[in-house]
XYZ file of C-alpha atoms in Angstrom:
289
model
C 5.811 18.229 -3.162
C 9.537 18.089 -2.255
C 11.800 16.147 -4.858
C 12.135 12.559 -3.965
C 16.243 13.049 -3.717
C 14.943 15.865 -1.203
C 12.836 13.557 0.390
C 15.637 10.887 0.570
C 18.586 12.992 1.952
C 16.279 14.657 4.961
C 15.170 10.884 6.232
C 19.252 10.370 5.635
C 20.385 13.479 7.282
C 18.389 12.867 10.253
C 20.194 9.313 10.405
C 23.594 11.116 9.684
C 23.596 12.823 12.624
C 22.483 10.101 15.291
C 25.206 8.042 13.110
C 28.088 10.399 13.030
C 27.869 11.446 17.107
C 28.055 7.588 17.955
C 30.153 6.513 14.678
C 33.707 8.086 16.010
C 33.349 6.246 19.542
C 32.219 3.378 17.934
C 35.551 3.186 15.204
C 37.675 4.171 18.060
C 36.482 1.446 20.099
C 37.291 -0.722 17.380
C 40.643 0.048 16.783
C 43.025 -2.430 19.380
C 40.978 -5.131 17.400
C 41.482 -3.924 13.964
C 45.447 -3.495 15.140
C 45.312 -7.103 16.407
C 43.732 -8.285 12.402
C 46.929 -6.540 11.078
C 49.286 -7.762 13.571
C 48.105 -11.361 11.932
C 50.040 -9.870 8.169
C 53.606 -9.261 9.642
C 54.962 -7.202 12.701
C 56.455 -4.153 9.943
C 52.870 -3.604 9.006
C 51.055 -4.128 12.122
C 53.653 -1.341 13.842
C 52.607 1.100 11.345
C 49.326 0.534 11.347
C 48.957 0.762 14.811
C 50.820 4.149 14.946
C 49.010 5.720 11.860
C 45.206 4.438 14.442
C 46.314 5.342 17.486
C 47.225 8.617 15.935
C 43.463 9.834 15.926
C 40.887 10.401 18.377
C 37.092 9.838 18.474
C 36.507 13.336 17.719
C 38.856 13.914 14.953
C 37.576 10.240 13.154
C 33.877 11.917 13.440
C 35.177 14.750 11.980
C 36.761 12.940 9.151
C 33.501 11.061 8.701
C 31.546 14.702 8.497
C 33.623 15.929 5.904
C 33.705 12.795 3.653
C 29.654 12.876 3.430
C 29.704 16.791 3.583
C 32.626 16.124 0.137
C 29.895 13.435 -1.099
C 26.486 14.400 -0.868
C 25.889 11.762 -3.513
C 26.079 9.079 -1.193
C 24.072 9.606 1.407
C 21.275 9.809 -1.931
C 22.897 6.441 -2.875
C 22.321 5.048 0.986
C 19.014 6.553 1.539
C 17.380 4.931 -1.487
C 18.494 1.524 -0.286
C 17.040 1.923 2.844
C 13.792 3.009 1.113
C 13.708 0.426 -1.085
C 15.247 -2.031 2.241
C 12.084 -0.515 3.862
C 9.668 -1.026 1.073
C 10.358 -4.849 0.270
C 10.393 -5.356 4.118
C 7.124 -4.127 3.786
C 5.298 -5.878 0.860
C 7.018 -9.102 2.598
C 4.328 -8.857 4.863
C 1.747 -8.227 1.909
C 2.812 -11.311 -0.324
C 2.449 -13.645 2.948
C -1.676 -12.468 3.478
C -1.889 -13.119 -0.504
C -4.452 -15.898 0.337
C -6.871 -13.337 2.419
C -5.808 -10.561 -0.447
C -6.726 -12.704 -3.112
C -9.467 -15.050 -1.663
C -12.379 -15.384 -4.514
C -15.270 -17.081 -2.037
C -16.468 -13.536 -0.605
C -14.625 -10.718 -2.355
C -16.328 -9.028 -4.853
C -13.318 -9.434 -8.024
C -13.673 -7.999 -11.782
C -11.348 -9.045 -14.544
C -9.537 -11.864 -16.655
C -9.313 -15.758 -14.472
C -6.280 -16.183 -16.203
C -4.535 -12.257 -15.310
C -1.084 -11.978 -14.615
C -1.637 -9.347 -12.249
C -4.234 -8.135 -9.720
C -4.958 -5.055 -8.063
C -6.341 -4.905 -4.762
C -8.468 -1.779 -3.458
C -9.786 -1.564 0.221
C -12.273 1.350 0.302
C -15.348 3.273 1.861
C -18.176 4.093 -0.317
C -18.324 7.298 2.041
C -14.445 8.388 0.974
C -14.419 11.308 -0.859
C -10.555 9.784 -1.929
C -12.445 6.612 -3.236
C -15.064 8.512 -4.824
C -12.421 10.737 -7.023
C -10.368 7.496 -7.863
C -13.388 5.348 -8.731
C -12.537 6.907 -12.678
C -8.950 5.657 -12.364
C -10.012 2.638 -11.417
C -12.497 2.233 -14.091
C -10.372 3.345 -16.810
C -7.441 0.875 -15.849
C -10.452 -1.792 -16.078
C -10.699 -0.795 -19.881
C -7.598 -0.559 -20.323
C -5.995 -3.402 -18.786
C -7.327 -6.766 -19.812
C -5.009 -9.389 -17.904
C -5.501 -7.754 -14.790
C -8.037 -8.976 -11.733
C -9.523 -6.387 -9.711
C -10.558 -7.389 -6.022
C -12.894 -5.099 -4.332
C -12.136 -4.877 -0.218
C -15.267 -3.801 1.284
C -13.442 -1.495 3.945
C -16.516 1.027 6.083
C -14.229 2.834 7.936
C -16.802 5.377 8.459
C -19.564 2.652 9.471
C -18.826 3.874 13.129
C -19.902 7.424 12.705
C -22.311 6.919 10.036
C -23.479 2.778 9.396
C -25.323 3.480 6.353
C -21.274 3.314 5.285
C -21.587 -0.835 6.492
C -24.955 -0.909 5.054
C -23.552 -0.515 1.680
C -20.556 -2.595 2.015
C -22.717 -5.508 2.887
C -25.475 -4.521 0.310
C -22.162 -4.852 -2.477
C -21.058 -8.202 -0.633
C -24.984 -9.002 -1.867
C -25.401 -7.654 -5.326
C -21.937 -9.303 -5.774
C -23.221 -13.107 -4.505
C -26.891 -12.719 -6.194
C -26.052 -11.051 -9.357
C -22.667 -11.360 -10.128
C -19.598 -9.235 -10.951
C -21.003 -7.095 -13.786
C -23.815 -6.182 -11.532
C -21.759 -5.401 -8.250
C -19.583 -3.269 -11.012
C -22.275 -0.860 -11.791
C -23.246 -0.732 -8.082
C -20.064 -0.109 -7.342
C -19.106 2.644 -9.248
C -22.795 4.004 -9.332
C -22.860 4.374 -6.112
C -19.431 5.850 -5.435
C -20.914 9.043 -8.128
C -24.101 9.077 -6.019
C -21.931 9.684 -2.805
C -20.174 11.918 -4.321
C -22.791 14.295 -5.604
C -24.712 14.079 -2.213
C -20.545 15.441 -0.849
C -20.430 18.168 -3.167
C -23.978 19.419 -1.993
C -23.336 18.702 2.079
C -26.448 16.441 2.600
C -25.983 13.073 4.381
C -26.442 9.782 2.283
C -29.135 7.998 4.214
C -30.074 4.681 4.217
C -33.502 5.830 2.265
C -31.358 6.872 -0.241
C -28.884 3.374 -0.658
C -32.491 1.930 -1.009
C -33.618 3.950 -3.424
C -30.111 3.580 -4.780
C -30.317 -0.372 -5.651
C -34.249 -0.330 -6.640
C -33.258 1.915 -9.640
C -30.969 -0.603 -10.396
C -32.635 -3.446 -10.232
C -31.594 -5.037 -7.365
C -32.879 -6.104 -3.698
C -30.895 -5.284 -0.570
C -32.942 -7.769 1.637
C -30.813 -10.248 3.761
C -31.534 -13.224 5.709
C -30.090 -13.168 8.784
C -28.065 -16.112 7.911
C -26.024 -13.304 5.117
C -26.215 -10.612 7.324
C -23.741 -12.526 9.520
C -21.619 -13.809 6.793
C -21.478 -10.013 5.610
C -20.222 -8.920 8.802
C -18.107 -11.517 9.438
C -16.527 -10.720 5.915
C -16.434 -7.352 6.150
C -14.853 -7.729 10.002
C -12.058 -10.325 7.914
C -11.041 -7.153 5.600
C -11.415 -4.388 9.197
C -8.735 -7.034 10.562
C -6.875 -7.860 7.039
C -6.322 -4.347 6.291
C -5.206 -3.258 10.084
C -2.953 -6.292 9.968
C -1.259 -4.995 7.084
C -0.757 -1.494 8.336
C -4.108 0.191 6.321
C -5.528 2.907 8.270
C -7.234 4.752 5.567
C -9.254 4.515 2.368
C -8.631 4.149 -0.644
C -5.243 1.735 -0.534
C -3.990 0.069 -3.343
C -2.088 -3.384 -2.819
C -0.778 -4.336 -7.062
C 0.848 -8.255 -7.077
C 2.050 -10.655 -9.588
C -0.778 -13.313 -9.615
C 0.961 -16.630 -10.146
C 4.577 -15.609 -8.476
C 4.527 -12.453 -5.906
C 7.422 -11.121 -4.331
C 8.044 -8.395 -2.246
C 10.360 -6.770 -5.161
C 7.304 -6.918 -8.037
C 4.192 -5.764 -5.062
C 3.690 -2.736 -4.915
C 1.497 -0.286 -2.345
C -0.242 3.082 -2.796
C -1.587 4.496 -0.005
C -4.661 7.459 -1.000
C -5.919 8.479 -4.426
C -3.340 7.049 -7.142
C -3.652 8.466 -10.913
C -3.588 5.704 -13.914
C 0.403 6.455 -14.917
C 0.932 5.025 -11.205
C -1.331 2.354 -11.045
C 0.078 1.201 -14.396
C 3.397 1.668 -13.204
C 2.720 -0.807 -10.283
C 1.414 -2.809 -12.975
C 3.978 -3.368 -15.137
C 6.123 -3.658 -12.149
C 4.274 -6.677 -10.958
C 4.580 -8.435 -14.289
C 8.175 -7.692 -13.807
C 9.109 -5.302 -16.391
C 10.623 -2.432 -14.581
């Protein structure tokens, strides 16, 4: 993966070059009404100010513009990271103002400390192999961090292709309302190894199987039609949420500051995040970073 200064100058360098072939005309443009500013200090200085302008043209000012970044590489680094980071709180903006459907504790299946600082925010398919291979992360950072929340987004983005996908996002959206968080945990991450293991081996996880699933468990997957509704409509709420918010894939991470978000403390992590990241955005959230 390229270095992140990499990274930065080649998003810069493309900008650079749109920049510096409209820059010159745009200074020279400029310059009867930066002579008529320095006309306003006294005529000696306006007369050889004007000269020392009027003494370049468009081309040569571009020219001079080239060199200067060409002389100081460091600053287009310097510029690109504060349009990244511009970028990034323009982003999470949008995040912190959906922190009531992100955070909402009626429907959404959430693990962890009432009275956490922080919470972390996972929209997922139990069909992902991404999810599947973070589940551990997630698990461990459960452990490991007790004043964090975790809220589970029931997210089936394969339900389309294959609904047994929906049929367990609604079956957690049920273990989670009957039996409670500790229960929809070990469905949760029992059945994320179970998809897995069916992955490795190329056979399709059936509905037979999600059934046989939650009877080992001890738990029923049989809805009125009353919560089959309220399942969709919840899991149709996060479909909606998550597209509002720009998520077109599974797993993504949204990490927040529970009592006082901001788009500079909210972090997100789009795909499979190891547990140095995810406490990273942790710790950034709580503000120490």
């Amino acid at each position: 993966m390229p270095s992140k200064n990499v990274a930065v100058i080649s998003i810069v360098a493309v900008v650079s070059i749109a920049l510096l072939s409209s820059a010159a005309s745009m200074i020279y443009s400029t310059n009867k009404l930066s002579q008529a500013v320095v006309s306003l200090s006294s005529p000696k200085v306006s007369s050889q100010a004007e000269s020392n302008i009027s003494s370049y043209s468009a081309s040569q000012i571009g020219r001079i513009a080239a060199d200067y970044l060409i002389a100081n590489p460091e600053n287009l680094v310097k510029a690109g990271e504060a349009l990244q980071k511009k970028s990034e709180t323009s982003s999470t903006g949008g995040v912190v103002s959906s922190k009531a459907a992100l955070l909402d504790t009626t429907v959404t299946p959430v693990i962890g400390n009432e009275n956490a600082d922080v919470a972390v925010i996972e929209f997922f398919d139990y069909l992902c192999h991404f999810c599947q291979q973070v589940t551990p992360v997630v698990d461990q950072s459960i452990r490991s961090e007790p004043n964090v929340r975790y809220y589970f987004k029931e997210f089936p983005i394969f339900a389309p292709s294959q609904p047994v996908s929906g049929l367990a996002a609604a079956t957690g959206l049920h273990i989670y309302k009957h039996y409670g968080a500790e229960a929809y945990h070990k469905y949760h991450s029992g059945l994320m190894v179970t998809t897995a293991v069916f992955g490795k081996s190329k056979r399709p996880f059936t509905e037979t199987d999600l059934r046989d699933l939650v009877a080992k468990a001890g738990f029923t997957m049989d809805f009125t039609n009353e919560e089959r509704t309220q399942y969709e409509e919840v899991i149709a709420g996060n479909m909606k949420l998550g597209e509002n918010l720009g998520i077109n894939g599974t797993p993504a991470f949204i990490v927040m500051n529970l009592k006082n978000p901001s788009p500079e403390t909210t972090s997100t992590i789009p795909g499979a995040t190891d547990l140095n990241r995810l406490k990273a955005a942790i710790e950034k959230a709580r503000g120490s970073y």
